[in-house]
Amino acid sequence: MTRRRRTILITLGITLGAAALAGGAAGAMGWWGGTAGGPGSPYGMMGPGMMGYGGMDHGMMGGWWSQPPVPGATPLSAEQVAERVRAILPRWGEPGLRVGHVMEFDNGFYVVVEGTDGKGAFELLVDRYGTWVHPEPGPNMMWNTRYGHMGAWQRTSDTPPVSAQEALRQAQGYLERWMPGTTVGELTEFPGYYTIDVTTGGRPSGMLSVNSYTGQVWYHTWHGAFLSETEADRDHS
């Protein structure tokens, strides 16, 4: 076998393996599509994007889930997005799940689903026109030790060694190194990791996650510009 052919086969194997992993991760948490497709749609794929402290994700997943608007369609409001998510939460078969808060970005909506303990359970993305709801890629799939596809392998104890305070410290150190002028904001704890708002001038401008077992930092590159935030079910309790 020639060197060129070996290289092609190795590259193909890596590509197929990554695709299988992406499809499995999407299927593990569920996928609800409308006009955008269904299971197997390119919107169900995720990129690797994982990095340690000091690494920088340059946007491998950025923009992969945004869609051109449907002609004549009107973007959903945050409350309409919350209603759509509430309608599908029973599919998890877990009573007590609720919509924590909804953040609107110019690429679409980000939704935190909370458990009965008030902590984050998992994260969802909804396109601006409500054609699909999808588990957020990145930490939500790879680090979530309860709902994610790959998170269970990292769980070494019932009490993660990285506290919320340490996660904020790690996150701020990352921002000071890679995004000067930004600071950490609100923190939400999920099984196996924390997601933290990134703020600029006191206003949310993005978010990142910190692994609660390893301290790794993963910046979310796929949201776009922040528009608004709504505390959904907290406002209806």
mmCIF file of C-alpha atoms in Angstrom:
data_model
loop_
_atom_site.group_PDB
_atom_site.id
_atom_site.type_symbol
_atom_site.label_atom_id
_atom_site.label_comp_id
_atom_site.label_asym_id
_atom_site.label_seq_id
_atom_site.Cartn_x
_atom_site.Cartn_y
_atom_site.Cartn_z
ATOM 1 C CA MET A 1 0.000 0.000 0.000
ATOM 2 C CA THR A 2 1.383 3.386 -0.975
ATOM 3 C CA ARG A 3 1.915 6.181 1.534
ATOM 4 C CA ARG A 4 -0.676 8.321 -0.262
ATOM 5 C CA ARG A 5 -3.326 5.602 -0.028
ATOM 6 C CA ARG A 6 -2.586 4.993 3.651
ATOM 7 C CA THR A 7 -2.992 8.716 4.280
ATOM 8 C CA ILE A 8 -6.350 8.781 2.484
ATOM 9 C CA LEU A 9 -7.648 5.769 4.433
ATOM 10 C CA ILE A 10 -6.533 7.193 7.756
ATOM 11 C CA THR A 11 -8.144 10.541 6.967
ATOM 12 C CA LEU A 12 -11.362 8.826 5.886
ATOM 13 C CA GLY A 13 -11.415 6.762 9.081
ATOM 14 C CA ILE A 14 -11.007 9.847 11.247
ATOM 15 C CA THR A 15 -13.759 11.658 9.319
ATOM 16 C CA LEU A 16 -16.221 8.769 9.570
ATOM 17 C CA GLY A 17 -15.428 8.244 13.236
ATOM 18 C CA ALA A 18 -16.078 11.902 13.990
ATOM 19 C CA ALA A 19 -19.337 11.805 12.059
ATOM 20 C CA ALA A 20 -20.493 8.718 13.966
ATOM 21 C CA LEU A 21 -19.641 10.356 17.258
ATOM 22 C CA ALA A 22 -21.519 13.504 16.274
ATOM 23 C CA GLY A 23 -24.595 11.556 15.217
ATOM 24 C CA GLY A 24 -24.520 9.506 18.408
ATOM 25 C CA ALA A 25 -24.259 12.612 20.553
ATOM 26 C CA ALA A 26 -27.179 14.248 18.821
ATOM 27 C CA GLY A 27 -29.271 11.103 19.155
ATOM 28 C CA ALA A 28 -28.405 10.638 22.799
ATOM 29 C CA MET A 29 -30.049 13.884 23.842
ATOM 30 C CA GLY A 30 -32.728 13.986 21.165
ATOM 31 C CA TRP A 31 -33.367 16.117 18.094
ATOM 32 C CA TRP A 32 -36.560 17.820 17.052
ATOM 33 C CA GLY A 33 -36.630 19.264 13.576
ATOM 34 C CA GLY A 34 -39.171 20.978 11.374
ATOM 35 C CA THR A 35 -38.392 22.263 7.939
ATOM 36 C CA ALA A 36 -34.694 22.141 8.752
ATOM 37 C CA GLY A 37 -34.650 18.367 8.620
ATOM 38 C CA GLY A 38 -34.507 15.609 11.219
ATOM 39 C CA PRO A 39 -32.082 13.084 12.629
ATOM 40 C CA GLY A 40 -29.116 12.994 10.279
ATOM 41 C CA SER A 41 -29.525 16.622 9.252
ATOM 42 C CA PRO A 42 -26.291 18.638 9.091
ATOM 43 C CA TYR A 43 -27.768 20.727 11.893
ATOM 44 C CA GLY A 44 -27.338 17.664 14.125
ATOM 45 C CA MET A 45 -23.558 17.578 13.736
ATOM 46 C CA MET A 46 -21.027 19.057 16.095
ATOM 47 C CA GLY A 47 -17.391 19.922 15.877
ATOM 48 C CA PRO A 48 -14.739 19.010 18.470
ATOM 49 C CA GLY A 49 -13.891 22.471 19.756
ATOM 50 C CA MET A 50 -12.604 21.246 23.137
ATOM 51 C CA MET A 51 -9.652 23.034 24.608
ATOM 52 C CA GLY A 52 -7.696 23.305 27.791
ATOM 53 C CA TYR A 53 -7.094 26.511 29.671
ATOM 54 C CA GLY A 54 -5.112 28.794 27.421
ATOM 55 C CA GLY A 55 -6.434 27.202 24.223
ATOM 56 C CA MET A 56 -8.639 29.103 21.838
ATOM 57 C CA ASP A 57 -11.581 27.786 19.841
ATOM 58 C CA HIS A 58 -11.490 29.703 16.572
ATOM 59 C CA GLY A 59 -15.052 28.932 15.563
ATOM 60 C CA MET A 60 -15.177 25.421 14.144
ATOM 61 C CA MET A 61 -18.856 25.326 15.103
ATOM 62 C CA GLY A 62 -19.541 29.024 14.600
ATOM 63 C CA GLY A 63 -22.629 29.660 12.480
ATOM 64 C CA TRP A 64 -23.342 25.971 11.797
ATOM 65 C CA TRP A 65 -26.857 26.144 13.239
ATOM 66 C CA SER A 66 -28.091 29.475 11.905
ATOM 67 C CA GLN A 67 -30.401 29.342 8.911
ATOM 68 C CA PRO A 68 -31.567 31.813 6.249
ATOM 69 C CA PRO A 69 -35.021 33.147 7.204
ATOM 70 C CA VAL A 70 -38.043 31.569 5.620
ATOM 71 C CA PRO A 71 -39.554 34.142 3.224
ATOM 72 C CA GLY A 72 -42.261 36.057 5.063
ATOM 73 C CA ALA A 73 -41.586 34.335 8.389
ATOM 74 C CA THR A 74 -41.575 36.287 11.639
ATOM 75 C CA PRO A 75 -38.925 35.473 14.251
ATOM 76 C CA LEU A 76 -40.253 33.988 17.480
ATOM 77 C CA SER A 77 -40.298 35.851 20.767
ATOM 78 C CA ALA A 78 -38.481 34.452 23.802
ATOM 79 C CA GLU A 79 -41.839 33.443 25.326
ATOM 80 C CA GLN A 80 -42.849 31.553 22.172
ATOM 81 C CA VAL A 81 -39.508 29.727 22.276
ATOM 82 C CA ALA A 82 -40.101 28.843 25.931
ATOM 83 C CA GLU A 83 -43.536 27.440 25.039
ATOM 84 C CA ARG A 84 -42.041 25.226 22.342
ATOM 85 C CA VAL A 85 -39.442 23.892 24.720
ATOM 86 C CA ARG A 86 -42.041 23.253 27.452
ATOM 87 C CA ALA A 87 -44.028 21.217 24.932
ATOM 88 C CA ILE A 88 -41.146 18.796 24.320
ATOM 89 C CA LEU A 89 -39.730 18.465 27.851
ATOM 90 C CA PRO A 90 -42.070 15.530 28.699
ATOM 91 C CA ARG A 91 -40.145 13.483 26.101
ATOM 92 C CA TRP A 92 -37.292 13.210 28.611
ATOM 93 C CA GLY A 93 -39.631 11.304 30.939
ATOM 94 C CA GLU A 94 -38.380 13.283 33.912
ATOM 95 C CA PRO A 95 -40.959 15.268 35.905
ATOM 96 C CA GLY A 96 -40.018 18.718 37.094
ATOM 97 C CA LEU A 97 -37.880 19.907 34.191
ATOM 98 C CA ARG A 98 -38.573 23.556 33.392
ATOM 99 C CA VAL A 99 -37.298 26.393 31.267
ATOM 100 C CA GLY A 100 -34.858 28.428 33.358
ATOM 101 C CA HIS A 101 -33.956 31.291 31.074
ATOM 102 C CA VAL A 102 -33.878 32.107 27.392
ATOM 103 C CA MET A 103 -31.157 34.173 25.756
ATOM 104 C CA GLU A 104 -31.692 35.558 22.277
ATOM 105 C CA PHE A 105 -28.704 35.927 19.954
ATOM 106 C CA ASP A 106 -28.674 36.948 16.326
ATOM 107 C CA ASN A 107 -27.980 33.306 15.370
ATOM 108 C CA GLY A 108 -30.938 32.003 17.397
ATOM 109 C CA PHE A 109 -32.060 31.229 20.946
ATOM 110 C CA TYR A 110 -30.186 29.566 23.791
ATOM 111 C CA VAL A 111 -32.344 27.862 26.444
ATOM 112 C CA VAL A 112 -31.349 26.596 29.892
ATOM 113 C CA VAL A 113 -33.463 23.685 31.118
ATOM 114 C CA GLU A 114 -33.448 23.357 34.917
ATOM 115 C CA GLY A 115 -34.138 20.410 37.186
ATOM 116 C CA THR A 116 -36.203 20.364 40.363
ATOM 117 C CA ASP A 117 -33.150 21.472 42.359
ATOM 118 C CA GLY A 118 -33.021 24.754 40.449
ATOM 119 C CA LYS A 119 -29.667 23.869 38.865
ATOM 120 C CA GLY A 120 -29.120 23.542 35.155
ATOM 121 C CA ALA A 121 -29.969 20.155 33.648
ATOM 122 C CA PHE A 122 -29.015 20.713 30.003
ATOM 123 C CA GLU A 123 -28.875 23.363 27.282
ATOM 124 C CA LEU A 124 -30.878 23.663 24.071
ATOM 125 C CA LEU A 125 -30.721 25.746 20.916
ATOM 126 C CA VAL A 126 -33.787 26.894 18.975
ATOM 127 C CA ASP A 127 -33.587 28.583 15.602
ATOM 128 C CA ARG A 128 -35.118 32.029 15.288
ATOM 129 C CA TYR A 129 -38.183 30.751 13.402
ATOM 130 C CA GLY A 130 -38.922 27.715 15.562
ATOM 131 C CA THR A 131 -38.306 25.105 12.875
ATOM 132 C CA TRP A 132 -36.112 22.995 15.174
ATOM 133 C CA VAL A 133 -34.938 22.454 18.719
ATOM 134 C CA HIS A 134 -31.509 20.919 19.238
ATOM 135 C CA PRO A 135 -29.249 20.038 22.167
ATOM 136 C CA GLU A 136 -26.454 22.574 22.325
ATOM 137 C CA PRO A 137 -23.159 21.177 21.028
ATOM 138 C CA GLY A 138 -19.892 21.326 22.923
ATOM 139 C CA PRO A 139 -19.937 20.956 26.726
ATOM 140 C CA ASN A 140 -23.643 20.101 26.830
ATOM 141 C CA MET A 141 -22.993 16.955 24.798
ATOM 142 C CA MET A 142 -19.413 16.150 25.747
ATOM 143 C CA TRP A 143 -19.221 17.114 29.437
ATOM 144 C CA ASN A 144 -22.757 16.694 30.784
ATOM 145 C CA THR A 145 -22.446 13.676 33.078
ATOM 146 C CA ARG A 146 -26.188 13.031 33.269
ATOM 147 C CA TYR A 147 -27.725 14.019 29.951
ATOM 148 C CA GLY A 148 -24.763 14.143 27.585
ATOM 149 C CA HIS A 149 -23.400 11.512 25.252
ATOM 150 C CA MET A 150 -19.786 11.497 26.389
ATOM 151 C CA GLY A 151 -19.855 13.036 29.856
ATOM 152 C CA ALA A 152 -20.036 9.921 32.023
ATOM 153 C CA TRP A 153 -16.429 8.871 31.362
ATOM 154 C CA GLN A 154 -15.043 11.934 33.138
ATOM 155 C CA ARG A 155 -16.982 11.443 36.370
ATOM 156 C CA THR A 156 -14.388 10.450 38.973
ATOM 157 C CA SER A 157 -16.352 11.302 42.129
ATOM 158 C CA ASP A 158 -19.774 12.466 43.290
ATOM 159 C CA THR A 159 -18.292 15.838 44.208
ATOM 160 C CA PRO A 160 -16.482 17.523 41.294
ATOM 161 C CA PRO A 161 -13.159 19.011 42.406
ATOM 162 C CA VAL A 162 -13.672 22.334 40.609
ATOM 163 C CA SER A 163 -16.008 24.585 42.608
ATOM 164 C CA ALA A 164 -18.095 27.376 41.156
ATOM 165 C CA GLN A 165 -15.664 29.924 42.580
ATOM 166 C CA GLU A 166 -12.701 28.151 40.989
ATOM 167 C CA ALA A 167 -14.572 27.934 37.690
ATOM 168 C CA LEU A 168 -15.130 31.689 37.751
ATOM 169 C CA ARG A 169 -11.439 32.198 38.465
ATOM 170 C CA GLN A 170 -10.429 29.928 35.587
ATOM 171 C CA ALA A 171 -12.879 31.647 33.276
ATOM 172 C CA GLN A 172 -11.667 35.115 34.185
ATOM 173 C CA GLY A 173 -8.069 34.052 33.637
ATOM 174 C CA TYR A 174 -8.995 32.764 30.207
ATOM 175 C CA LEU A 175 -10.763 36.014 29.321
ATOM 176 C CA GLU A 176 -7.888 38.163 30.504
ATOM 177 C CA ARG A 177 -5.539 36.199 28.294
ATOM 178 C CA TRP A 178 -7.657 35.841 25.169
ATOM 179 C CA MET A 179 -10.414 38.465 25.349
ATOM 180 C CA PRO A 180 -9.142 41.533 27.242
ATOM 181 C CA GLY A 181 -11.904 43.893 28.311
ATOM 182 C CA THR A 182 -14.419 41.140 29.022
ATOM 183 C CA THR A 183 -15.369 39.743 32.418
ATOM 184 C CA VAL A 184 -17.301 36.803 33.823
ATOM 185 C CA GLY A 185 -21.011 37.183 34.547
ATOM 186 C CA GLU A 186 -23.770 34.855 35.737
ATOM 187 C CA LEU A 187 -22.823 31.223 36.368
ATOM 188 C CA THR A 188 -25.135 28.238 35.847
ATOM 189 C CA GLU A 189 -24.149 24.835 37.190
ATOM 190 C CA PHE A 190 -24.804 21.750 35.044
ATOM 191 C CA PRO A 191 -23.911 18.108 35.712
ATOM 192 C CA GLY A 192 -20.157 17.998 35.119
ATOM 193 C CA TYR A 193 -19.557 21.621 34.131
ATOM 194 C CA TYR A 194 -20.486 25.266 34.563
ATOM 195 C CA THR A 195 -21.639 27.681 31.890
ATOM 196 C CA ILE A 196 -20.723 31.312 32.523
ATOM 197 C CA ASP A 197 -21.876 34.464 30.776
ATOM 198 C CA VAL A 198 -19.162 36.642 29.282
ATOM 199 C CA THR A 199 -19.883 40.352 29.690
ATOM 200 C CA THR A 200 -18.588 43.472 27.990
ATOM 201 C CA GLY A 201 -19.350 46.768 29.696
ATOM 202 C CA GLY A 202 -21.734 45.006 32.062
ATOM 203 C CA ARG A 203 -23.795 43.490 29.226
ATOM 204 C CA PRO A 204 -23.719 39.825 28.135
ATOM 205 C CA SER A 205 -21.664 39.369 24.988
ATOM 206 C CA GLY A 206 -21.114 35.594 24.892
ATOM 207 C CA MET A 207 -20.550 32.585 27.118
ATOM 208 C CA LEU A 208 -18.077 29.876 27.976
ATOM 209 C CA SER A 209 -18.073 26.649 29.969
ATOM 210 C CA VAL A 210 -15.663 25.222 32.532
ATOM 211 C CA ASN A 211 -15.371 21.489 33.163
ATOM 212 C CA SER A 212 -16.001 20.809 36.865
ATOM 213 C CA TYR A 213 -13.632 17.801 36.871
ATOM 214 C CA THR A 214 -10.707 19.088 34.810
ATOM 215 C CA GLY A 215 -11.023 22.879 34.790
ATOM 216 C CA GLN A 216 -10.897 22.973 30.981
ATOM 217 C CA VAL A 217 -12.414 26.059 29.355
ATOM 218 C CA TRP A 218 -14.570 25.888 26.240
ATOM 219 C CA TYR A 219 -15.730 29.160 24.647
ATOM 220 C CA HIS A 220 -19.077 29.054 22.806
ATOM 221 C CA THR A 221 -18.423 30.472 19.346
ATOM 222 C CA TRP A 222 -21.745 29.698 17.724
ATOM 223 C CA HIS A 223 -24.271 32.123 19.277
ATOM 224 C CA GLY A 224 -23.511 35.403 17.555
ATOM 225 C CA ALA A 225 -24.329 38.806 19.035
ATOM 226 C CA PHE A 226 -26.419 38.960 22.220
ATOM 227 C CA LEU A 227 -29.851 40.582 21.906
ATOM 228 C CA SER A 228 -31.925 39.895 25.038
ATOM 229 C CA GLU A 229 -32.537 37.568 28.000
ATOM 230 C CA THR A 230 -35.775 36.359 29.634
ATOM 231 C CA GLU A 231 -36.269 34.424 32.880
ATOM 232 C CA ALA A 232 -39.000 32.181 31.526
ATOM 233 C CA ASP A 233 -40.567 29.799 34.078
ATOM 234 C CA ARG A 234 -39.095 31.725 36.996
ATOM 235 C CA ASP A 235 -41.427 34.519 35.992
ATOM 236 C CA HIS A 236 -44.384 32.121 35.964
ATOM 237 C CA SER A 237 -43.822 30.340 39.280
#
